[in-house]
Coordinates of N, CA and C (backbone and C1' of nucleotides) in Angstrom, one line a residue:
Chain A
M16 N -18.3 -26.9 3.3 CA -18.2 -25.5 3.2 C -18.5 -24.8 4.6
Q17 N -17.6 -24.1 4.8 CA -17.8 -23.4 6.3 C -18.4 -22.0 6.0
N18 N -19.4 -21.7 7.0 CA -20.1 -20.6 6.8 C -19.9 -19.7 8.4
Y19 N -20.1 -18.6 8.2 CA -19.8 -17.8 9.5 C -21.1 -17.0 10.1
W20 N -21.1 -16.9 11.2 CA -22.4 -16.3 12.3 C -22.1 -15.2 13.0
L21 N -23.2 -14.7 13.5 CA -22.7 -13.9 14.6 C -23.8 -14.1 15.7
I22 N -23.7 -14.3 17.1 CA -24.6 -14.3 17.9 C -24.6 -13.3 19.1
K23 N -25.6 -13.0 19.7 CA -25.6 -11.9 20.8 C -25.9 -12.6 21.7
S24 N -25.1 -12.0 23.0 CA -25.4 -12.3 24.4 C -25.2 -11.0 25.2
E25 N -26.2 -10.9 26.2 CA -26.0 -9.8 27.2 C -25.0 -10.4 28.1
P26 N -23.7 -9.7 28.3 CA -22.8 -10.2 29.2 C -23.3 -10.5 30.5
T27 N -24.3 -9.6 31.0 CA -24.8 -9.8 32.3 C -25.5 -11.2 32.5
V28 N -25.9 -11.7 31.3 CA -26.7 -13.0 31.2 C -25.7 -14.2 30.8
Y29 N -24.9 -14.1 29.8 CA -24.0 -15.1 29.6 C -22.7 -14.5 28.9
S30 N -21.8 -14.2 29.4 CA -20.7 -13.4 28.9 C -19.6 -14.3 28.2
W31 N -18.7 -13.9 27.3 CA -17.6 -14.5 26.9 C -16.5 -15.2 27.9
E32 N -16.5 -14.4 28.9 CA -15.8 -14.9 30.0 C -16.2 -16.3 30.6
Q33 N -17.5 -16.1 30.8 CA -18.0 -17.5 31.3 C -18.1 -18.6 30.4
F34 N -18.1 -18.3 29.1 CA -17.9 -19.2 28.0 C -16.7 -19.8 28.0
L35 N -15.7 -18.9 28.2 CA -14.1 -19.4 28.2 C -14.0 -20.4 29.4
A36 N -14.6 -20.0 30.5 CA -14.6 -20.8 31.8 C -15.2 -22.2 31.7
E37 N -16.3 -22.3 30.9 CA -16.9 -23.5 30.8 C -16.5 -24.3 29.6
Q38 N -15.9 -23.6 28.6 CA -15.3 -24.4 27.5 C -16.2 -25.0 26.4
R39 N -17.5 -25.1 26.9 CA -18.4 -25.6 26.0 C -19.9 -25.3 26.5
T40 N -20.7 -25.1 25.5 CA -22.3 -24.7 26.1 C -23.2 -25.0 25.0
F41 N -24.4 -25.0 25.3 CA -25.4 -25.3 24.3 C -26.1 -24.1 24.3
W42 N -26.2 -23.4 23.1 CA -26.8 -22.1 22.9 C -28.4 -22.1 22.9
N43 N -28.9 -21.8 24.0 CA -30.3 -21.8 24.3 C -30.9 -20.6 24.5
G44 N -32.2 -20.4 24.6 CA -32.9 -18.9 24.7 C -33.3 -18.5 23.5
V45 N -32.8 -18.9 22.2 CA -33.6 -18.4 21.1 C -35.1 -18.6 20.9
R46 N -35.7 -17.4 20.8 CA -37.3 -17.6 20.8 C -37.8 -16.9 19.7
N47 N -37.1 -16.8 18.5 CA -37.5 -16.0 17.2 C -37.3 -16.8 16.1
F48 N -38.2 -16.9 15.3 CA -38.1 -18.0 14.1 C -37.0 -17.7 13.0
Q49 N -36.6 -16.3 13.0 CA -35.6 -16.3 12.0 C -34.2 -16.5 12.5
A50 N -34.1 -16.2 13.9 CA -32.9 -16.6 14.5 C -32.8 -18.1 14.6
R51 N -34.0 -18.6 14.8 CA -34.0 -20.2 15.1 C -33.5 -20.9 13.5
N52 N -34.1 -20.2 12.6 CA -33.8 -20.8 11.3 C -32.2 -20.7 11.0
N53 N -31.6 -19.8 11.3 CA -30.2 -19.5 11.4 C -29.5 -20.6 12.2
L54 N -30.0 -20.7 13.4 CA -29.2 -21.6 14.2 C -29.4 -23.3 13.5
R55 N -30.5 -23.4 12.9 CA -30.7 -24.8 12.2 C -29.7 -24.8 11.0
S56 N -29.5 -23.7 10.5 CA -28.5 -23.8 9.2 C -27.0 -24.0 9.6
M57 N -26.7 -23.7 10.7 CA -25.2 -24.0 11.3 C -24.8 -25.3 11.1
K58 N -23.5 -25.6 10.8 CA -22.9 -26.6 10.5 C -21.7 -27.0 11.3
T59 N -21.4 -28.2 11.7 CA -20.1 -28.4 12.6 C -18.9 -27.8 11.9
G60 N -18.2 -27.2 12.6 CA -17.0 -26.3 12.2 C -17.2 -24.9 11.7
D61 N -18.4 -24.4 11.7 CA -18.7 -23.1 11.3 C -18.3 -22.1 12.5
L62 N -17.7 -20.9 12.0 CA -17.2 -20.0 12.9 C -18.2 -19.0 13.5
V63 N -18.4 -18.6 14.4 CA -19.6 -17.9 15.2 C -18.9 -16.6 16.0
F64 N -18.9 -15.5 15.6 CA -18.7 -14.3 16.4 C -19.6 -14.3 17.4
F65 N -18.9 -13.9 18.7 CA -19.6 -13.7 20.0 C -19.7 -12.3 20.3
Y66 N -20.9 -11.7 20.4 CA -21.0 -10.2 20.5 C -21.9 -10.0 21.9
H67 N -21.2 -9.1 22.3 CA -21.9 -8.6 23.8 C -22.8 -7.5 23.4
S68 N -24.1 -7.5 23.8 CA -25.1 -6.6 23.5 C -25.3 -5.9 24.9
V69 N -25.9 -4.7 24.5 CA -26.2 -3.7 25.8 C -25.3 -2.8 26.3
K70 N -24.3 -3.7 27.2 CA -23.5 -3.1 28.0 C -22.0 -3.1 27.1
N71 N -21.5 -1.8 26.7 CA -20.4 -2.0 26.0 C -20.4 -2.8 24.7
P72 N -21.5 -2.5 23.8 CA -21.7 -3.4 22.8 C -20.6 -3.7 21.8
A73 N -20.1 -5.0 21.7 CA -18.8 -5.2 20.9 C -18.7 -6.7 20.6
V74 N -18.0 -6.9 19.4 CA -17.6 -8.3 19.1 C -16.5 -8.6 19.9
V75 N -16.5 -9.8 20.7 CA -15.4 -10.2 21.8 C -14.6 -11.4 21.3
G76 N -15.2 -12.3 20.7 CA -14.4 -13.6 20.5 C -15.2 -14.4 19.3
I77 N -14.7 -15.4 19.2 CA -15.2 -16.3 18.0 C -15.3 -17.9 18.6
A78 N -16.6 -18.3 18.3 CA -16.9 -19.6 18.8 C -16.8 -20.6 17.6
Q79 N -16.7 -21.9 17.9 CA -16.9 -22.9 16.9 C -18.0 -23.9 17.0
V80 N -19.0 -24.2 16.1 CA -20.0 -25.1 16.2 C -19.3 -26.5 16.2
V81 N -19.7 -27.1 17.3 CA -19.3 -28.6 17.5 C -20.6 -29.7 17.5
R82 N -21.7 -29.3 17.6 CA -23.1 -30.0 17.5 C -23.9 -29.1 16.8
E83 N -24.6 -29.8 15.8 CA -25.6 -29.0 15.0 C -26.9 -29.0 15.7
A84 N -27.9 -28.4 15.1 CA -29.2 -27.9 15.9 C -30.0 -29.3 16.4
Y85 N -30.4 -29.2 17.5 CA -31.1 -30.2 18.2 C -32.3 -29.6 19.0
Q86 N -33.0 -30.5 19.6 CA -34.2 -29.8 20.6 C -33.6 -29.1 21.7
D87 N -34.1 -28.0 21.9 CA -33.6 -27.2 23.2 C -34.1 -28.0 24.4
P88 N -33.1 -28.2 25.1 CA -33.5 -29.2 26.4 C -34.0 -28.3 27.5
T89 N -34.1 -27.0 27.4 CA -34.6 -26.2 28.3 C -36.2 -25.9 27.9
S90 N -36.6 -26.4 26.8 CA -38.0 -26.3 26.3 C -38.7 -27.5 25.8
E91 N -40.2 -27.6 26.1 CA -40.8 -28.8 25.6 C -41.2 -28.2 24.3
D92 N -41.3 -27.1 23.9 CA -41.6 -26.8 22.4 C -40.8 -27.1 21.5
T93 N -41.3 -27.9 20.5 CA -40.3 -28.4 19.5 C -39.9 -27.4 18.5
N94 N -40.5 -26.2 18.5 CA -40.1 -25.1 17.7 C -38.5 -24.6 17.9
W95 N -38.1 -25.1 19.1 CA -37.0 -24.4 19.5 C -35.7 -25.4 19.4
V96 N -34.6 -24.7 19.1 CA -33.2 -25.5 19.0 C -32.2 -25.0 19.7
V97 N -31.1 -25.8 20.0 CA -29.7 -25.2 20.3 C -28.8 -25.8 19.4
V98 N -27.4 -25.2 19.5 CA -26.3 -25.8 18.8 C -25.4 -25.9 20.1
D99 N -24.4 -26.6 20.0 CA -23.2 -26.7 20.9 C -22.1 -26.0 20.3
L100 N -21.5 -25.2 21.2 CA -20.4 -24.4 20.9 C -19.1 -24.5 21.7
I101 N -18.0 -24.2 21.3 CA -16.7 -24.3 22.1 C -16.1 -22.9 21.7
P102 N -15.3 -22.3 22.5 CA -14.5 -21.2 22.2 C -13.4 -21.5 21.3
H103 N -13.3 -20.7 20.3 CA -12.2 -20.8 19.2 C -11.1 -20.0 19.5
K104 N -11.3 -18.5 19.5 CA -10.5 -17.5 19.7 C -10.8 -16.2 20.4
T105 N -10.3 -15.6 21.1 CA -10.6 -14.4 21.8 C -9.9 -13.4 20.9
L106 N -10.7 -12.2 20.5 CA -10.2 -11.3 19.7 C -9.0 -10.5 20.8
T107 N -7.9 -10.1 19.9 CA -7.0 -9.4 20.5 C -7.5 -8.0 21.1
K108 N -8.3 -7.6 20.0 CA -8.8 -6.2 20.4 C -10.5 -6.6 20.2
V109 N -11.3 -6.0 21.0 CA -12.6 -6.0 20.8 C -13.1 -5.1 19.9
V110 N -14.0 -5.5 18.9 CA -14.6 -4.6 17.9 C -16.0 -4.2 18.4
T111 N -16.0 -2.8 18.7 CA -17.0 -2.3 19.2 C -18.1 -1.9 18.1
L112 N -19.4 -1.7 18.5 CA -20.4 -1.3 17.6 C -20.2 -0.2 16.8
Q113 N -19.5 0.8 17.5 CA -19.1 2.1 16.9 C -18.2 1.9 15.8
Q114 N -17.0 1.0 15.9 CA -16.2 0.9 14.8 C -16.9 0.1 13.6
I115 N -18.0 -0.7 14.0 CA -18.5 -1.5 13.0 C -19.3 -0.7 12.1
K116 N -20.0 0.3 12.8 CA -20.8 1.4 12.1 C -19.9 2.2 11.2
T117 N -18.8 2.5 11.5 CA -17.8 3.4 10.6 C -17.1 2.7 9.6
E118 N -17.3 1.2 9.5 CA -16.4 0.5 8.5 C -17.4 0.3 7.3
P119 N -16.9 0.9 6.3 CA -17.9 0.7 4.9 C -18.3 -0.8 4.8
I120 N -17.3 -1.6 4.6 CA -17.5 -3.0 4.3 C -18.6 -3.5 5.2
L121 N -18.8 -3.2 6.3 CA -19.6 -3.9 7.4 C -21.1 -3.3 7.5
Q122 N -21.3 -2.3 6.4 CA -22.8 -1.5 6.6 C -24.0 -2.4 6.3
N123 N -23.6 -3.4 5.7 CA -24.8 -4.4 5.3 C -25.2 -5.6 6.3
M124 N -24.3 -5.5 7.4 CA -24.4 -6.5 8.4 C -25.9 -6.5 9.1
A125 N -26.4 -7.7 9.3 CA -27.7 -7.6 9.9 C -27.7 -7.0 11.3
L126 N -26.5 -7.0 11.9 CA -26.3 -6.3 13.1 C -26.7 -4.9 13.3
L127 N -26.4 -4.2 12.1 CA -26.9 -2.8 11.9 C -28.2 -2.6 11.3
R128 N -28.5 -3.8 10.4 CA -29.8 -3.4 9.7 C -31.0 -3.9 10.5
Q129 N -30.9 -4.9 11.4 CA -31.7 -5.7 12.1 C -31.4 -5.8 13.5
S130 N -31.6 -4.7 14.3 CA -31.1 -4.5 15.4 C -31.3 -5.6 16.5
R131 N -32.4 -6.2 16.3 CA -33.3 -7.1 17.4 C -32.9 -8.5 17.0
L132 N -32.3 -8.9 15.8 CA -32.0 -10.2 15.4 C -30.8 -10.8 16.4
S133 N -30.9 -12.0 16.9 CA -29.8 -12.4 17.9 C -28.9 -13.5 17.2
V134 N -29.3 -14.0 16.1 CA -28.5 -15.0 15.4 C -28.6 -14.6 14.0
M135 N -27.5 -14.3 13.4 CA -27.4 -13.9 11.8 C -26.2 -14.3 11.1
P136 N -26.4 -14.5 9.9 CA -25.2 -14.9 8.9 C -24.1 -13.6 8.9
V137 N -22.9 -14.1 8.6 CA -21.9 -13.1 8.3 C -21.2 -13.5 7.0
S138 N -21.1 -12.8 6.1 CA -20.3 -13.0 4.7 C -19.0 -13.1 5.2
A139 N -18.1 -14.0 4.2 CA -16.9 -14.1 4.3 C -16.0 -12.8 4.3
E140 N -16.5 -11.9 3.5 CA -15.8 -10.7 3.4 C -15.9 -9.9 4.8
E141 N -17.2 -9.8 5.4 CA -17.2 -9.4 6.6 C -16.5 -10.0 7.8
F142 N -16.5 -11.4 7.7 CA -15.7 -12.2 8.6 C -14.3 -11.7 8.6
G143 N -13.9 -11.6 7.5 CA -12.3 -11.2 7.1 C -12.0 -9.8 7.7
K144 N -12.8 -8.9 7.5 CA -12.7 -7.6 8.0 C -12.8 -7.5 9.6
L145 N -13.6 -8.2 10.0 CA -13.8 -8.3 11.5 C -12.7 -8.9 12.1
L146 N -12.1 -9.8 11.6 CA -10.7 -10.6 12.1 C -9.7 -9.5 12.1
E147 N -9.6 -8.8 11.1 CA -8.6 -7.8 10.9 C -8.5 -6.7 12.0
M148 N -10.0 -6.5 12.3 CA -10.2 -5.2 13.1 C -10.1 -5.8 14.5
G149 N -10.1 -7.0 14.8 CA -10.0 -7.7 15.9 C -8.5 -8.1 16.3
G150 N -7.6 -7.9 15.4 CA -6.3 -8.0 15.6 C -5.9 -9.5 15.4
L151 N -6.6 -10.2 14.7 CA -6.3 -11.7 14.3 C -5.8 -11.7 12.9
Chain B
dG8 P -34.3 3.2 36.6 O5' -35.0 4.4 35.6 C5' -34.5 5.6 35.7 C4' -34.8 6.2 34.3 C3' -36.1 5.9 33.8 O3' -36.6 7.1 33.3 C1' -34.3 5.3 32.3
dC9 P -37.9 7.0 32.6 O5' -37.7 7.2 31.0 C5' -36.7 8.4 30.8 C4' -36.3 8.2 29.1 C3' -37.9 7.8 28.3 O3' -37.8 9.0 27.3 C1' -36.1 6.3 27.7
dC10 P -39.2 9.2 26.4 O5' -38.8 8.3 25.1 C5' -37.5 8.6 24.3 C4' -37.4 7.5 23.2 C3' -38.6 7.2 22.8 O3' -38.2 7.1 21.2 C1' -37.5 5.2 23.3
dA11 P -39.1 7.6 20.2 O5' -38.7 6.7 18.8 C5' -37.2 6.6 18.7 C4' -36.8 5.3 18.1 C3' -37.7 5.0 16.9 O3' -36.9 4.6 15.9 C1' -37.5 3.2 18.7
dA12 P -37.6 3.7 14.6 O5' -37.3 2.3 14.7 C5' -36.1 1.6 14.8 C4' -36.3 0.4 15.1 C3' -37.1 -0.3 14.0 O3' -36.5 -1.4 13.5 C1' -37.9 -1.1 16.2
dC13 P -37.1 -2.4 12.2 O5' -37.8 -3.4 12.8 C5' -37.2 -4.3 14.0 C4' -38.1 -5.4 14.5 C3' -39.4 -5.7 13.6 O3' -39.7 -7.0 14.0 C1' -40.3 -4.9 15.6
dG14 P -39.5 -8.2 12.6 O5' -40.1 -9.5 13.9 C5' -39.3 -9.9 14.9 C4' -40.2 -10.4 16.0 C3' -41.5 -11.2 15.5 O3' -41.6 -12.4 16.3 C1' -42.3 -9.4 16.7
dT15 P -42.5 -13.5 16.1 O5' -43.7 -13.0 17.0 C5' -43.4 -13.0 18.3 C4' -44.6 -12.8 19.2 C3' -45.9 -13.7 18.9 O3' -46.4 -14.1 19.9 C1' -46.6 -11.5 18.5
dT16 P -47.4 -15.3 20.1 O5' -48.8 -14.4 20.5 C5' -48.7 -13.6 21.6 C4' -49.9 -12.6 21.8 C3' -51.2 -13.5 21.5 O3' -52.4 -13.4 22.6 C1' -51.2 -11.7 20.1
dG17 P -53.4 -14.2 22.6 O5' -54.6 -13.4 22.2 C5' -54.8 -12.1 22.7 C4' -55.5 -11.1 21.9 C3' -57.1 -11.9 21.7 O3' -58.0 -11.1 21.8 C1' -56.1 -11.2 19.6
dG18 P -59.5 -11.6 22.0 O5' -60.4 -10.4 21.5 C5' -59.9 -9.1 21.8 C4' -60.4 -8.1 20.4 C3' -62.0 -8.6 20.0 O3' -62.6 -7.3 19.9 C1' -60.4 -8.6 18.3
dC19 P -64.2 -7.4 19.6 O5' -64.5 -7.3 18.1 C5' -64.0 -6.3 17.4 C4' -64.0 -6.5 15.9 C3' -65.1 -7.3 15.4 O3' -66.3 -6.4 14.9 C1' -62.9 -8.0 14.6
Chain C
dG25 P -55.2 -14.9 4.6 O5' -55.8 -13.8 5.0 C5' -56.5 -13.0 3.9 C4' -56.6 -11.7 4.4 C3' -55.1 -10.9 4.9 O3' -55.2 -9.5 4.4 C1' -56.3 -11.2 6.7
dC26 P -54.1 -8.7 4.5 O5' -54.6 -7.5 5.6 C5' -56.1 -7.1 5.4 C4' -56.3 -6.1 6.5 C3' -55.2 -5.3 7.2 O3' -55.7 -4.0 7.3 C1' -55.9 -6.6 8.9
dC27 P -54.9 -2.6 7.5 O5' -54.7 -2.5 9.0 C5' -56.0 -2.3 9.9 C4' -55.8 -2.5 11.1 C3' -54.5 -1.6 11.7 O3' -54.8 -1.0 12.9 C1' -54.4 -3.8 12.4
dA28 P -54.4 0.5 13.1 O5' -54.8 0.6 14.7 C5' -56.1 0.1 15.2 C4' -55.9 -0.5 16.4 C3' -54.9 0.2 17.4 O3' -55.6 0.4 18.6 C1' -54.1 -1.9 17.1
dA29 P -54.9 1.0 19.9 O5' -54.4 -0.1 20.8 C5' -55.3 -1.1 21.1 C4' -54.4 -2.4 22.0 C3' -53.5 -1.7 22.9 O3' -53.7 -2.4 24.1 C1' -52.1 -3.0 21.3
dC30 P -53.0 -2.0 25.5 O5' -51.7 -3.0 25.4 C5' -51.8 -4.5 25.3 C4' -50.7 -5.3 25.1 C3' -49.6 -4.6 26.0 O3' -49.3 -5.8 26.9 C1' -48.8 -5.0 23.8
dG31 P -48.1 -5.8 28.0 O5' -46.9 -6.4 27.3 C5' -47.1 -7.8 26.8 C4' -45.7 -8.3 26.4 C3' -44.4 -8.0 27.2 O3' -43.6 -9.2 27.2 C1' -44.3 -6.9 25.0
dT32 P -42.4 -9.2 27.9 O5' -41.3 -9.0 26.9 C5' -41.1 -9.8 25.6 C4' -40.2 -9.5 25.0 C3' -38.8 -9.2 25.6 O3' -37.9 -9.8 24.9 C1' -39.3 -7.2 24.3
dT33 P -36.0 -10.0 25.4 O5' -35.6 -9.1 24.4 C5' -35.7 -9.5 23.0 C4' -35.0 -8.4 22.3 C3' -33.5 -8.2 22.6 O3' -32.6 -8.2 21.5 C1' -34.8 -6.0 22.6
dG34 P -31.1 -8.2 21.5 O5' -30.6 -6.6 21.6 C5' -31.0 -6.0 20.5 C4' -30.7 -4.5 20.7 C3' -29.3 -4.3 21.5 O3' -28.5 -3.2 20.9 C1' -31.1 -3.3 22.7
dG35 P -27.2 -3.0 20.9 O5' -27.1 -1.4 20.5 C5' -27.9 -1.0 19.5 C4' -28.2 0.5 19.8 C3' -26.9 1.5 20.3 O3' -26.9 2.6 19.5 C1' -28.7 1.6 21.6
dC36 P -25.7 3.5 19.5 O5' -25.9 4.5 20.5 C5' -27.2 5.3 20.3 C4' -27.4 6.1 21.6 C3' -26.3 6.4 22.6 O3' -26.0 7.9 22.2 C1' -28.0 5.6 23.8

DNA sequence: GCCAACGTTGGC
DNA sequence: GCCAACGTTGGC
C-alpha cells in the first residue's frame, strides 16, 4: 500500500533542480525524532512531495522512495536515518504556501499546523488535491 | 532582519 | 519531573 509524504528543503541548501541533476539522493540531515519516525515509515514506491522552504515557499515536485530507512552515512549517531529518493515528476505549476493556506481541503496538513516539522505524512485526499493544483 | 513556535538542555 | 534558558526553523 502506497503512502504519501512531504519533505522540506531550503533551496539554497538542496534544491529540486539539484535533485533533478543528480537523479538520486539520500535524504540526510533530519535531526528531529518525529521527522525521523516518519522517514522510518516510508516504504519503497511511496511518493514524496518536495517542498522548498524559506525562499518562495512552495511544493515544486514529487520524489519516489527507492530505498527504505538505513543509518545516516553522515552521522555516527544511530538515532538518525536516511532514505534514498529519485525524482518522479516536476509539478507543471508550483503550489505555493499561500495557495495551500487558502485551500479548505489542505487546512489540516502538518505543513500548516506544525510549521517546523520537516518530514510529514500527507493523506491520499491531500495528495490528490495537490496534484490537481500542481497541474498534474 | 525580526519574531513566533517549538524542540532540547540543564539546574533544581 | 518541572521549567527557564537557549538554539533552530521558517514565515513574513
